[in-house]
CSV table of C-alpha atoms and ligand atoms in Angstrom, one decimal:
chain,number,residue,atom,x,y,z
S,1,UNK,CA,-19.0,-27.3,50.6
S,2,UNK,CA,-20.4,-23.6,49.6
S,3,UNK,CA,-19.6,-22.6,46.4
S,4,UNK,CA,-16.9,-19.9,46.6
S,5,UNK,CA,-19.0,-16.4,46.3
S,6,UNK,CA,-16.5,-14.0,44.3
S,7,UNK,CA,-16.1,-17.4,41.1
S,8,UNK,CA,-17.1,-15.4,38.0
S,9,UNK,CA,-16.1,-11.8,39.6
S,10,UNK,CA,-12.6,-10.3,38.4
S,11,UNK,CA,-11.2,-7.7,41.3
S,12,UNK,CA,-7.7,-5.2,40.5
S,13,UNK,CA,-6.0,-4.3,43.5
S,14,UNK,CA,-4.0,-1.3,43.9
S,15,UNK,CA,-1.1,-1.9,46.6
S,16,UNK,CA,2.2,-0.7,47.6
S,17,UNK,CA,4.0,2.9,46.9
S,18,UNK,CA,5.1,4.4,44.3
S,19,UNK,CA,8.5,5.7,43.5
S,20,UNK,CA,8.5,8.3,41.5
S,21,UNK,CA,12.3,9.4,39.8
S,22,UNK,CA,14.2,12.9,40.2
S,23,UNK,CA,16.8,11.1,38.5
S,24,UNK,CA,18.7,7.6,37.8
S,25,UNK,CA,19.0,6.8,41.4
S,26,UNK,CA,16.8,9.3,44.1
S,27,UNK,CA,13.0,9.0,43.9
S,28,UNK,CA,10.3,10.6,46.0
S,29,UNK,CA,7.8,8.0,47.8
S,30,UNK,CA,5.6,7.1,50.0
S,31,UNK,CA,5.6,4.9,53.7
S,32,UNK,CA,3.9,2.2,52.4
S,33,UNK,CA,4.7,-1.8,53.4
S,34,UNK,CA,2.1,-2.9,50.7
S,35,UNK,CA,0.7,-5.5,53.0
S,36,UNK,CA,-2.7,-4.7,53.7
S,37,UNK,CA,-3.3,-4.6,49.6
S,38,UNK,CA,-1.3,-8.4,49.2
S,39,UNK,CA,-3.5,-9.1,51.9
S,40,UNK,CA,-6.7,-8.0,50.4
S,41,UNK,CA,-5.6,-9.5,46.8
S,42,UNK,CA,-4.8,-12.9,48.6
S,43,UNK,CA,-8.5,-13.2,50.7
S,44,UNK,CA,-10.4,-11.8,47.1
S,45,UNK,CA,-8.4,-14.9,45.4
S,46,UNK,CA,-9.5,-17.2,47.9
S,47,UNK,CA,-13.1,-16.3,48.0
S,48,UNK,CA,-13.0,-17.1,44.2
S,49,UNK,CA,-12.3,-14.1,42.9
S,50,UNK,CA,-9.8,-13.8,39.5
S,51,UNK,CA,-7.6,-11.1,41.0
S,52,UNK,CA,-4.9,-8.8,39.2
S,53,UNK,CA,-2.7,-7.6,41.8
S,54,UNK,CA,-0.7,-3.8,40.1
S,55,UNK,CA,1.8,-3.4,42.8
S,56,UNK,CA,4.3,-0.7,43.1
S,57,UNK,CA,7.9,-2.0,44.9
S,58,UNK,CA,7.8,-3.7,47.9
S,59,UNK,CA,9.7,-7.0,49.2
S,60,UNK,CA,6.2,-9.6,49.1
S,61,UNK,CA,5.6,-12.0,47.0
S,62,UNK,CA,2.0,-12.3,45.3
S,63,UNK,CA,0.0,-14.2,46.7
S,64,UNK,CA,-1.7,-18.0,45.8
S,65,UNK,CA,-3.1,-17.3,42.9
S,66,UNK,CA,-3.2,-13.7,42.0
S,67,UNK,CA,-1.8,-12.8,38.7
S,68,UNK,CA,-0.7,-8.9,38.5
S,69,UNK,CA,2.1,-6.4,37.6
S,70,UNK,CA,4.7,-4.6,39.3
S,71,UNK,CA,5.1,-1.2,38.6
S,72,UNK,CA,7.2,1.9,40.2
S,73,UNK,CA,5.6,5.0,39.2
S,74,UNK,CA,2.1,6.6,39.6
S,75,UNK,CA,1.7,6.6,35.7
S,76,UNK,CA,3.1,3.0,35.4
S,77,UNK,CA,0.3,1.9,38.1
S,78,UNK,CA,-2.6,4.2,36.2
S,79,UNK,CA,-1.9,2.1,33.0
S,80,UNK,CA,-1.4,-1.3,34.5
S,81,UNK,CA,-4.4,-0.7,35.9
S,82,UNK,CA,-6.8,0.1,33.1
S,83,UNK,CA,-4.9,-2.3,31.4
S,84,UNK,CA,-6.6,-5.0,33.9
S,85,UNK,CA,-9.7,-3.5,33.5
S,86,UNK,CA,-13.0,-4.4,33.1
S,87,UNK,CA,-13.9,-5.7,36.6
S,88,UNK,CA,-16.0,-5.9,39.0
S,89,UNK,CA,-14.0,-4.5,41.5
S,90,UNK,CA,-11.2,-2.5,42.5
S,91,UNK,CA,-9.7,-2.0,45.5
S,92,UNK,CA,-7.2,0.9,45.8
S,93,UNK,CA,-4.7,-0.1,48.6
S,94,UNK,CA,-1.8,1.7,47.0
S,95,UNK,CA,0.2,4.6,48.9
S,96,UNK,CA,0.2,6.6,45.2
S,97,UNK,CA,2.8,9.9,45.7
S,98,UNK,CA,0.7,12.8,45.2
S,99,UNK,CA,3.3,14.2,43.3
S,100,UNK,CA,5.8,13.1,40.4
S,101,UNK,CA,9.1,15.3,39.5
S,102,UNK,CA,8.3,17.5,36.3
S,103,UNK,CA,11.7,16.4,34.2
S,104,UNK,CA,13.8,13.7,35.7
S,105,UNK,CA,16.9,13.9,34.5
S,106,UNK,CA,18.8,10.7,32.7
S,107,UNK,CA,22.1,11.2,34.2
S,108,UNK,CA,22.7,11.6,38.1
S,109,UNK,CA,22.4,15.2,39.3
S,110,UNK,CA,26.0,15.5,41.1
S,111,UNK,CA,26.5,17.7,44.5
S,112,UNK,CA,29.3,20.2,43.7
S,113,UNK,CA,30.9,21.8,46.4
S,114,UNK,CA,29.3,25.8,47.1
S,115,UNK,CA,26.6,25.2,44.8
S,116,UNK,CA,23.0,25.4,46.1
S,117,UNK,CA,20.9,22.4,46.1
S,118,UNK,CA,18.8,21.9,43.2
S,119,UNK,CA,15.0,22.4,43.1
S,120,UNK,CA,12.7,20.2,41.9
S,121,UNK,CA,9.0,21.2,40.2
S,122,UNK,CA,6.7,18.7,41.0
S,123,UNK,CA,3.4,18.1,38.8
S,124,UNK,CA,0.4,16.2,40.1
S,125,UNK,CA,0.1,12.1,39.9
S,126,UNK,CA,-2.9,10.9,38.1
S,127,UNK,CA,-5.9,9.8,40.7
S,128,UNK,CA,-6.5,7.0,39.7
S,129,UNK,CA,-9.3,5.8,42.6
S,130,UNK,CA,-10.5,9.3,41.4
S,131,UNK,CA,-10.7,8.3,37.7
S,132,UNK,CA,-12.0,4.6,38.1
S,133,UNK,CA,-14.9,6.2,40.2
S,134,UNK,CA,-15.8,8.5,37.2
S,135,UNK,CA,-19.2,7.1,36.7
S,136,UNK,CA,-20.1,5.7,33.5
S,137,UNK,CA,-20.8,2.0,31.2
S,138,UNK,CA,-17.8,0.8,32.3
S,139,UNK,CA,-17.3,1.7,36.0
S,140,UNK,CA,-16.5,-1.4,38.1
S,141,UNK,CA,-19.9,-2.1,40.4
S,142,UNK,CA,-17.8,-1.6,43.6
S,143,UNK,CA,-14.7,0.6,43.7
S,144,UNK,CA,-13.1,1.0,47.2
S,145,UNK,CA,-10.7,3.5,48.4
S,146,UNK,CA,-8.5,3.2,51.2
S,147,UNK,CA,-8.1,6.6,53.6
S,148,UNK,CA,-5.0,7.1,56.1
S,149,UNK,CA,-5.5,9.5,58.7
S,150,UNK,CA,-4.1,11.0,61.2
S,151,UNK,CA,-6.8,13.6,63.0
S,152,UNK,CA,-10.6,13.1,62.7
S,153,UNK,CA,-10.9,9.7,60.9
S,154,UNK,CA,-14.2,9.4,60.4
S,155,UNK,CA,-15.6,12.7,59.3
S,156,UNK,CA,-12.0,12.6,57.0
S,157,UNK,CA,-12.8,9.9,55.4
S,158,UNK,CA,-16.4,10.5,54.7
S,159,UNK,CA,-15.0,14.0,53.0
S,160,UNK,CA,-12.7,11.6,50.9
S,161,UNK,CA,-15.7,9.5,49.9
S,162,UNK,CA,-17.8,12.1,48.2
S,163,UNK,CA,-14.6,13.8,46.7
S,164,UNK,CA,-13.6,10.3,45.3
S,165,UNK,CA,-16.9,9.4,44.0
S,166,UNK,CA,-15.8,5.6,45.2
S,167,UNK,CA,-18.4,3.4,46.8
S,168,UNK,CA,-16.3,2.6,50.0
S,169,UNK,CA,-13.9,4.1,52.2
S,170,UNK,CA,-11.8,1.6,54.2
S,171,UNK,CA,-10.5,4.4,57.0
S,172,UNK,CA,-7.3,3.4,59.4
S,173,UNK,CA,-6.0,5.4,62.1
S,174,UNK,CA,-2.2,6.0,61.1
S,175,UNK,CA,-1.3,8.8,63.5
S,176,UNK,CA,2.5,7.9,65.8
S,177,UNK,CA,2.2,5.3,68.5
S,178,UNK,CA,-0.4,3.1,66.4
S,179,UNK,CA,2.2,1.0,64.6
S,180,UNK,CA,-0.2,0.7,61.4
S,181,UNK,CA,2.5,1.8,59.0
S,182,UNK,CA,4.3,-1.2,58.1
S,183,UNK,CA,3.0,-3.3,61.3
S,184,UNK,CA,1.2,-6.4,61.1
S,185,UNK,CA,-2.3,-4.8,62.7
S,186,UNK,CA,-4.7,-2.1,60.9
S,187,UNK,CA,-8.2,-0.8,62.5
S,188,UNK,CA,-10.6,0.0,60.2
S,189,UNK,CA,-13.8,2.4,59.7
S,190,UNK,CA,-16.2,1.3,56.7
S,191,UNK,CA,-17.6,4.3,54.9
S,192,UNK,CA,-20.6,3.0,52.8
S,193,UNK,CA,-23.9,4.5,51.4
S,194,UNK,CA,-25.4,1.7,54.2
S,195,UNK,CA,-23.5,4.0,57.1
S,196,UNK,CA,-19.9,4.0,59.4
S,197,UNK,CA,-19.1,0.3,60.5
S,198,UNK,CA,-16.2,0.4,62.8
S,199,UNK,CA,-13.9,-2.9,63.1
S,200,UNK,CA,-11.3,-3.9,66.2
S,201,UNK,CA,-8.1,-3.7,66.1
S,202,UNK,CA,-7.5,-6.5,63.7
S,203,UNK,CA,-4.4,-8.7,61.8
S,204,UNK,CA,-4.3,-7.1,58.1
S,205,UNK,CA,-5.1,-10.6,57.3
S,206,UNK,CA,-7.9,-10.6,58.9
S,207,UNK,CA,-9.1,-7.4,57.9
S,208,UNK,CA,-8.7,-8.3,54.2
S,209,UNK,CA,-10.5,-11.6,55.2
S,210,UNK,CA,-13.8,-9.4,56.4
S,211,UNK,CA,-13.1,-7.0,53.8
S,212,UNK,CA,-13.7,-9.7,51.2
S,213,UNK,CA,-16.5,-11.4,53.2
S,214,UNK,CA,-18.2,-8.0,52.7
S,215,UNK,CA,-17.5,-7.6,49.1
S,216,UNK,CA,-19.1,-11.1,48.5
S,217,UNK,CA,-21.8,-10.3,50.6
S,218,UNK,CA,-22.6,-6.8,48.9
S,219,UNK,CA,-22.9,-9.0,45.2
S,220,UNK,CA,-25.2,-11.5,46.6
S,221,UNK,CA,-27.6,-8.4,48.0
S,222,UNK,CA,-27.5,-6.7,44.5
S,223,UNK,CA,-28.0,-10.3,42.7
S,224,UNK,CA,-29.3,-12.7,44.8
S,225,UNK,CA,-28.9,-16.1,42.9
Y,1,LIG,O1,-6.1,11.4,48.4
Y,1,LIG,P1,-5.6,10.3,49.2
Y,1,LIG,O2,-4.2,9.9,48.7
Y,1,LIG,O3,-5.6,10.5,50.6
Y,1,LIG,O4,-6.5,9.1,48.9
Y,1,LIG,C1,-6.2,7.8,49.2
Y,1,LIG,C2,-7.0,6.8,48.3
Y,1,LIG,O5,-6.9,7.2,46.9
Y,1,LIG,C3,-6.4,5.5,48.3
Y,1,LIG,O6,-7.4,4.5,48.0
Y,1,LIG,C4,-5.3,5.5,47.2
Y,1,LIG,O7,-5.0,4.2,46.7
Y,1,LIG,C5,-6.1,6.3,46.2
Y,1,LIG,N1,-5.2,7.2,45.3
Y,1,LIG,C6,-5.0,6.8,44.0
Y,1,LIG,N2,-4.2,7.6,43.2
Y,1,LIG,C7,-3.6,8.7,43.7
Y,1,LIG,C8,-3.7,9.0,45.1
Y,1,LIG,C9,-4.5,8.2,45.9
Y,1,LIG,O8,-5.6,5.8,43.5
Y,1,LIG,N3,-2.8,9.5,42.9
């Protein structure tokens, strides 16, 4: 049989939301099923791939193989992360809240009666596809982002690749009636230096099956054996 292509390569996925805390018991997050990131750690694995999986909370289970962390907040998920780091790749799947409250409080903020509601000043999340694509001697060879859209997909998600510095965009169409939020389907538009790819409607599965295949097939063009 063929020798598994990813054996020797280390991938980090990103996958899942983050919750991030106003107090003991209310968070603010983000829509976010973590599927098509399990499903992308789970095809990396099988390819041959030694994949750390930093998830935020969902209701999988890892997948075969894939060792990883679970995390809840933005920060959490920047540090597990790095901590994972070096590798070859990284895939950012995660739904990261663009926004974490400034001071969450340790006790729970109780409604009293007359009393206006209480505002919360947000701060931004780290970026961490943003960071990881900072180039320098220890940037993974392949860092891919992942782009949900609603309105103009393509030219969207090209914008998002230059402003992310990442090598690939994975672009899905998310806008009402498609069912990609949390449903079992996803289609895709790869943004690469080589050009725009566009994939079928597809499982995730068998998106993050292609996805991989194309991973594997970008490090035998850079290093053919
Ligand atoms: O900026 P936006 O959230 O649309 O970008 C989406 C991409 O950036 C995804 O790959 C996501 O995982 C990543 N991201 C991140 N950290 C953030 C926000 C987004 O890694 N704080």
């Amino acid at each position: 049989p063929a020798p598994l292509p990813l054996i020797g390569r280390k991938a980090v996925v990103t996958a899942g939301p983050t919750h991030e805390p106003i107090d003991p018991v209310r968070f603010l997050g983000n829509r976010s099923s973590g599927l098509q990131g399990y499903a992308i750690a789970g095809a990396l694995s099988r390819l041959g791939a030694d994949v750390t999986l930093v998830s935020g909370p969902t209701s999988l289970e890892f997948p075969q193989g894939v060792h990883g962390a679970r995390v809840e907040t933005g920060e959490e998920m920047r540090s597990a992360t790095y901590a994972a780091l070096p590798a070859d790749i990284v895939v950012c799947a995660a739904a990261v809240a663009d926004w974490r409250v400034e001071h969450p409080t340790n006790s729970k903020i109780k409604k009293q009666a007359g009393q206006s509601p209480p505002v919360l000043t947000l701060v931004p999340n780290p970026d961490i596809l943003a960071e990881i694509s900072v180039v320098g001697p220890k940037r993974p060879r392949l860092v891919i982002g992942f782009a949900a859209e609603t309105d103009d997909v393509e030219a969207n998600a090209i914008a998002k690749r230059a402003r992310k510095g990442c090598d690939w965009i994975v672009a899905n169409d998310v806008s009402t009636g498609t069912n990609v939020m949390g449903g079992p389907e996803n289609r895709a538009i790869l943004i690469s230096d080589a050009g725009v790819e566009r994939w079928p409607l597809m499982l995730k599965d068998d998106l993050a099956s292609r996805l991989a295949e194309r991973i594997a097939k970008q490090f035998s063009d850079d290093a053919p054996s």
